[in-house]
CSV table of C-alpha atoms and ligand atoms in Angstrom, one decimal:
chain,number,residue,atom,x,y,z
A,1,MET,CA,23.1,-17.5,-6.1
A,2,LEU,CA,23.6,-16.1,-2.6
A,3,GLU,CA,26.9,-16.0,-0.9
A,4,ILE,CA,27.4,-14.7,2.6
A,5,LYS,CA,31.0,-14.3,3.7
A,6,ASN,CA,32.4,-13.6,7.2
A,7,LEU,CA,29.2,-11.7,8.2
A,8,ASN,CA,29.2,-9.9,11.6
A,9,LEU,CA,26.0,-8.3,12.8
A,10,LYS,CA,25.4,-6.2,15.9
A,11,TYR,CA,22.6,-4.4,17.6
A,12,GLY,CA,24.4,-1.4,19.1
A,13,ARG,CA,27.3,-3.0,21.0
A,14,ILE,CA,25.7,-6.5,21.2
A,15,GLN,CA,27.0,-8.8,18.6
A,16,VAL,CA,24.3,-11.3,17.3
A,17,ILE,CA,25.9,-12.9,14.3
A,18,TRP,CA,29.5,-14.0,14.4
A,19,ASP,CA,31.7,-14.5,11.3
A,20,LEU,CA,29.0,-16.3,9.4
A,21,THR,CA,29.7,-17.8,6.0
A,22,MET,CA,27.1,-19.7,4.0
A,23,SER,CA,25.7,-20.0,0.5
A,24,ILE,CA,22.6,-21.0,-1.5
A,25,TYR,CA,22.9,-22.3,-5.0
A,26,ASN,CA,20.3,-22.2,-7.8
A,27,ASN,CA,17.4,-24.5,-7.4
A,28,GLU,CA,18.3,-25.3,-3.9
A,29,ALA,CA,16.3,-25.3,-0.7
A,30,VAL,CA,18.5,-24.5,2.3
A,31,GLY,CA,17.5,-24.7,6.0
A,32,ILE,CA,18.7,-22.4,8.7
A,33,PHE,CA,17.9,-24.3,11.9
A,34,GLY,CA,18.3,-22.9,15.3
A,35,PRO,CA,16.5,-22.2,18.6
A,36,ASN,CA,14.9,-19.1,19.9
A,37,GLY,CA,17.2,-16.1,19.8
A,38,ALA,CA,19.9,-17.9,17.7
A,39,GLY,CA,19.9,-15.0,15.2
A,40,LYS,CA,17.9,-16.4,12.3
A,41,THR,CA,15.7,-13.3,11.9
A,42,THR,CA,18.7,-11.0,12.4
A,43,LEU,CA,20.6,-12.8,9.6
A,44,ILE,CA,17.6,-12.6,7.3
A,45,SER,CA,17.1,-8.9,8.1
A,46,SER,CA,20.6,-8.2,6.9
A,47,ILE,CA,20.0,-10.0,3.6
A,48,VAL,CA,17.0,-7.9,2.8
A,49,GLY,CA,18.7,-4.6,3.8
A,50,LEU,CA,17.1,-4.0,7.1
A,51,ILE,CA,20.3,-4.2,9.1
A,52,LYS,CA,23.7,-3.0,7.9
A,53,PRO,CA,26.5,-5.5,8.5
A,54,GLU,CA,29.5,-4.5,10.7
A,55,THR,CA,31.8,-6.4,8.4
A,56,GLY,CA,31.4,-9.2,5.8
A,57,GLU,CA,29.9,-9.7,2.4
A,58,LEU,CA,26.4,-10.4,1.1
A,59,ILE,CA,26.6,-11.3,-2.6
A,60,PHE,CA,23.6,-12.1,-4.8
A,61,GLU,CA,24.2,-13.3,-8.3
A,62,GLY,CA,27.7,-11.9,-8.3
A,63,ASN,CA,26.8,-8.4,-6.9
A,64,SER,CA,26.9,-7.0,-3.4
A,65,LEU,CA,23.6,-6.3,-1.7
A,66,ILE,CA,25.1,-4.0,0.9
A,67,GLY,CA,23.9,-0.5,0.8
A,68,PHE,CA,20.7,-1.3,-1.1
A,69,LYS,CA,17.3,-0.6,0.2
A,70,THR,CA,14.8,-3.4,0.8
A,71,HIS,CA,12.6,-2.6,-2.2
A,72,GLU,CA,15.7,-2.6,-4.4
A,73,ILE,CA,16.7,-6.0,-3.1
A,74,ILE,CA,13.2,-7.4,-3.8
A,75,ARG,CA,13.6,-6.1,-7.3
A,76,LYS,CA,16.8,-8.1,-7.7
A,77,GLY,CA,14.8,-11.2,-7.0
A,78,ILE,CA,14.8,-11.9,-3.3
A,79,SER,CA,11.4,-12.1,-1.6
A,80,LEU,CA,10.8,-12.4,2.1
A,81,VAL,CA,7.9,-14.0,4.1
A,82,PRO,CA,8.6,-12.2,7.4
A,83,GLN,CA,8.1,-13.8,10.8
A,84,GLU,CA,5.6,-11.0,11.6
A,85,ARG,CA,3.5,-11.5,8.5
A,86,GLU,CA,2.2,-8.0,7.9
A,87,LEU,CA,-0.8,-8.9,5.7
A,88,PHE,CA,-3.3,-6.1,5.2
A,89,PRO,CA,-6.3,-7.5,7.2
A,90,PHE,CA,-8.9,-5.2,5.8
A,91,MET,CA,-7.9,-5.8,2.2
A,92,THR,CA,-9.0,-8.8,0.1
A,93,VAL,CA,-6.9,-11.8,-0.8
A,94,GLU,CA,-6.6,-10.4,-4.3
A,95,GLU,CA,-5.5,-7.0,-3.2
A,96,ASN,CA,-2.9,-8.4,-0.8
A,97,LEU,CA,-1.5,-10.6,-3.6
A,98,LYS,CA,-1.3,-7.7,-6.1
A,99,LEU,CA,0.6,-5.6,-3.5
A,100,GLY,CA,3.3,-8.3,-3.6
A,101,ALA,CA,4.1,-7.2,-7.1
A,102,ALA,CA,4.0,-3.5,-6.4
A,103,TYR,CA,7.7,-2.8,-6.1
A,104,VAL,CA,8.9,-5.0,-8.9
A,105,PRO,CA,8.5,-3.7,-12.5
A,106,ASN,CA,9.0,-7.2,-13.9
A,107,ALA,CA,6.4,-8.7,-11.7
A,108,ARG,CA,3.9,-5.9,-12.4
A,109,ASN,CA,4.0,-7.0,-16.0
A,110,ARG,CA,3.3,-10.6,-15.1
A,111,ILE,CA,0.5,-10.2,-12.6
A,112,SER,CA,-2.0,-12.5,-14.2
A,113,GLU,CA,0.6,-15.2,-14.8
A,114,ASN,CA,1.9,-14.9,-11.3
A,115,LEU,CA,-1.6,-15.0,-9.9
A,116,ASP,CA,-2.2,-18.2,-11.8
A,117,PHE,CA,1.0,-19.7,-10.4
A,118,VAL,CA,0.0,-18.8,-6.8
A,119,PHE,CA,-3.5,-20.2,-7.3
A,120,GLU,CA,-2.1,-23.4,-8.7
A,121,ILE,CA,0.0,-23.9,-5.5
A,122,PHE,CA,-2.7,-22.5,-3.1
A,123,PRO,CA,-6.1,-23.2,-4.7
A,124,ILE,CA,-7.8,-22.1,-1.5
A,125,LEU,CA,-6.7,-18.5,-2.2
A,126,LYS,CA,-8.5,-18.6,-5.5
A,127,GLU,CA,-11.7,-19.7,-3.8
A,128,ARG,CA,-11.3,-16.9,-1.3
A,129,ILE,CA,-10.1,-14.3,-3.7
A,130,HIS,CA,-12.6,-11.6,-2.5
A,131,GLN,CA,-12.5,-12.4,1.2
A,132,LEU,CA,-10.8,-10.0,3.6
A,133,ALA,CA,-7.4,-11.3,4.6
A,134,GLY,CA,-8.1,-10.7,8.3
A,135,THR,CA,-11.1,-13.0,8.3
A,136,MET,CA,-9.2,-16.1,7.0
A,137,SER,CA,-7.8,-18.9,9.3
A,138,GLY,CA,-4.2,-18.8,10.5
A,139,GLY,CA,-3.2,-21.4,7.9
A,140,GLN,CA,-4.8,-19.6,5.1
A,141,GLN,CA,-3.2,-16.3,6.1
A,142,ARG,CA,0.2,-18.0,6.1
A,143,MET,CA,-0.5,-19.3,2.6
A,144,LEU,CA,-1.5,-15.8,1.5
A,145,ALA,CA,1.7,-14.3,3.0
A,146,ILE,CA,3.7,-16.8,0.9
A,147,GLY,CA,1.6,-16.2,-2.2
A,148,ARG,CA,2.2,-12.5,-1.8
A,149,ALA,CA,5.9,-13.0,-1.6
A,150,LEU,CA,5.7,-15.1,-4.8
A,151,MET,CA,3.9,-12.3,-6.6
A,152,ALA,CA,7.2,-10.4,-6.6
A,153,ASN,CA,8.6,-13.1,-9.0
A,154,PRO,CA,11.5,-14.1,-6.7
A,155,LYS,CA,14.5,-16.2,-7.7
A,156,LEU,CA,15.1,-16.7,-3.9
A,157,LEU,CA,12.2,-17.0,-1.5
A,158,ILE,CA,13.2,-16.5,2.2
A,159,LEU,CA,10.8,-17.8,4.8
A,160,ASP,CA,11.2,-16.8,8.5
A,161,GLU,CA,9.6,-19.5,10.7
A,162,PRO,CA,6.6,-20.2,8.5
A,163,SER,CA,5.5,-23.0,10.8
A,164,LEU,CA,5.1,-20.7,13.9
A,165,GLY,CA,1.8,-21.1,15.6
A,166,LEU,CA,0.3,-23.6,13.1
A,167,GLN,CA,-1.1,-26.9,14.1
A,168,PRO,CA,1.1,-29.9,13.0
A,169,SER,CA,-1.2,-31.1,10.2
A,170,LEU,CA,-1.1,-27.6,8.6
A,171,VAL,CA,2.6,-27.4,8.9
A,172,ILE,CA,2.9,-30.6,7.0
A,173,GLU,CA,0.6,-29.3,4.3
A,174,LEU,CA,2.3,-26.0,4.1
A,175,PHE,CA,5.8,-27.5,3.8
A,176,GLN,CA,4.6,-29.7,1.0
A,177,LYS,CA,3.8,-26.5,-0.9
A,178,LEU,CA,7.3,-25.3,-0.3
A,179,VAL,CA,8.6,-28.4,-2.1
A,180,GLU,CA,6.3,-27.6,-5.0
A,181,ILE,CA,7.5,-24.0,-5.1
A,182,LYS,CA,11.1,-25.2,-5.2
A,183,LYS,CA,10.3,-27.6,-8.0
A,184,SER,CA,9.0,-24.6,-10.0
A,185,GLY,CA,12.5,-23.2,-10.0
A,186,VAL,CA,12.5,-20.9,-7.0
A,187,SER,CA,15.4,-21.3,-4.5
A,188,ILE,CA,14.3,-21.4,-0.9
A,189,MET,CA,15.9,-20.3,2.4
A,190,LEU,CA,13.9,-21.7,5.3
A,191,ALA,CA,14.6,-20.4,8.8
A,192,GLU,CA,13.0,-22.8,11.3
A,193,GLN,CA,12.9,-24.2,14.8
A,194,ASN,CA,10.7,-27.0,13.5
A,195,VAL,CA,13.6,-29.1,12.3
A,196,LYS,CA,11.6,-32.3,11.9
A,197,GLN,CA,9.3,-30.8,9.2
A,198,GLY,CA,12.0,-28.5,7.8
A,199,LEU,CA,14.1,-31.6,6.9
A,200,LYS,CA,11.4,-32.7,4.6
A,201,VAL,CA,11.8,-29.5,2.5
A,202,ILE,CA,15.5,-28.8,2.3
A,203,ASP,CA,18.4,-30.2,0.3
A,204,ARG,CA,21.1,-28.8,2.6
A,205,GLY,CA,21.1,-27.0,5.9
A,206,TYR,CA,23.0,-25.0,8.5
A,207,VAL,CA,22.5,-25.1,12.3
A,208,LEU,CA,22.8,-21.7,13.9
A,209,GLU,CA,23.3,-21.5,17.6
A,210,ASN,CA,24.2,-18.3,19.6
A,211,GLY,CA,24.9,-16.5,16.3
A,212,LYS,CA,27.4,-19.0,15.0
A,213,ILE,CA,27.1,-21.8,12.5
A,214,VAL,CA,27.8,-25.0,14.4
A,215,MET,CA,27.0,-27.5,11.6
A,216,GLU,CA,26.5,-27.5,7.9
A,217,ASP,CA,25.6,-30.6,5.8
A,218,VAL,CA,23.3,-32.2,3.2
A,219,VAL,CA,19.9,-33.2,4.5
A,220,GLN,CA,20.6,-36.9,5.0
A,221,ASN,CA,23.6,-36.2,7.1
A,222,LEU,CA,21.8,-33.6,9.2
A,223,ALA,CA,18.9,-36.0,9.8
A,224,ASN,CA,21.4,-38.7,11.0
A,225,SER,CA,23.6,-36.4,13.1
A,226,PRO,CA,23.5,-37.1,16.9
A,227,HIS,CA,23.4,-33.4,17.7
A,228,ILE,CA,20.4,-32.8,15.5
A,229,GLN,CA,18.6,-35.9,16.8
A,230,LYS,CA,19.3,-35.1,20.5
A,231,SER,CA,18.8,-31.3,20.5
A,232,TYR,CA,16.2,-30.8,17.8
A,233,LEU,CA,14.3,-34.1,17.1
A,234,GLY,CA,14.1,-35.3,20.7
A,235,VAL,CA,15.2,-38.7,19.7
B,1,ATP,N1,16.0,-5.1,17.6
B,1,ATP,C1,16.8,-5.7,18.4
B,1,ATP,N2,17.6,-5.0,19.3
B,1,ATP,C2,18.5,-5.6,20.1
B,1,ATP,N3,18.6,-7.0,20.2
B,1,ATP,C3,17.8,-7.7,19.4
B,1,ATP,C4,16.9,-7.1,18.4
B,1,ATP,N4,16.3,-8.1,17.8
B,1,ATP,C5,16.8,-9.3,18.2
B,1,ATP,N5,17.7,-9.0,19.2
B,1,ATP,C6,18.5,-10.1,19.9
B,1,ATP,O1,19.3,-10.7,18.9
B,1,ATP,C7,19.4,-12.1,19.2
B,1,ATP,C8,18.9,-12.9,18.0
B,1,ATP,O2,17.5,-12.6,17.8
B,1,ATP,P1,16.7,-13.1,16.5
B,1,ATP,O3,15.4,-12.6,16.5
B,1,ATP,O4,17.6,-12.9,15.3
B,1,ATP,O5,16.7,-14.7,16.7
B,1,ATP,P2,15.8,-15.8,16.0
B,1,ATP,O6,16.8,-17.0,15.7
B,1,ATP,O7,15.1,-15.3,14.9
B,1,ATP,O8,14.8,-16.3,17.1
B,1,ATP,P3,13.3,-16.7,17.0
B,1,ATP,O9,13.3,-18.2,16.6
B,1,ATP,O10,12.8,-16.6,18.4
B,1,ATP,O11,12.6,-15.9,16.0
B,1,ATP,C9,18.5,-12.4,20.4
B,1,ATP,O12,19.4,-12.4,21.5
B,1,ATP,C10,17.7,-11.2,20.5
B,1,ATP,O13,17.3,-10.9,21.8
B,2,MG,MG1,13.2,-15.1,14.4
């Protein structure tokens, strides 16, 4: 569904992504693993129209994404849970969720179905529906951010380091939810430094280091690779 070909991204004169080629197929969960500063957020920013590529192609369902604005890209079926989560703290859970559908005509027509779907995955959000987002725990806010992205009815859900700052037990719980979301038919792109937990979600993954893909494989082979074990799993 998403094909990235020979992508080069720069901030000014500094190149951050080098000749990157990758793809995500329908009903697939794909990991982008890499350390601090590898370029994960930069790559994601280009997919959702926040950074214009120097060269290369970004193709979603057969059509180029380049030149489209972020809200237009969301409308095509790509939804992002950003690294900086940007919830509206003084709005309720329900209001935050409904805003997730705001830019997407298809989703605006399906608000109650999509709310039901989000509440099925995250029952706590239903219990807290009238609570102000800013007064919820870190884990609950993370769930709300994902729920809000799901309200846009995405075909592809991109998550930028969803584990960041969460205690390990919450990461495990949250990543199980990602598996449920994938089973519902939403493809997932998961950018993570937490490779150990990320491997429990993905079907296939890429390792991004210094802006270059250094490894690409199905989950089993990644888990067994000496490089992954040594550099990311501390084995
Ligand atoms: N707005 C910017 N202007 C200039 N350089 C930037 C900008 N944002 C990021 N960079 C640089 O680009 C490189 C890649 O950063 P990026 O945020 O994409 O990495 P990341 O893999 O998401 O890291 P992290 O895991 O810490 O979020 C880094 O060297 C970073 O310093
Ligand atoms: Mg990042």
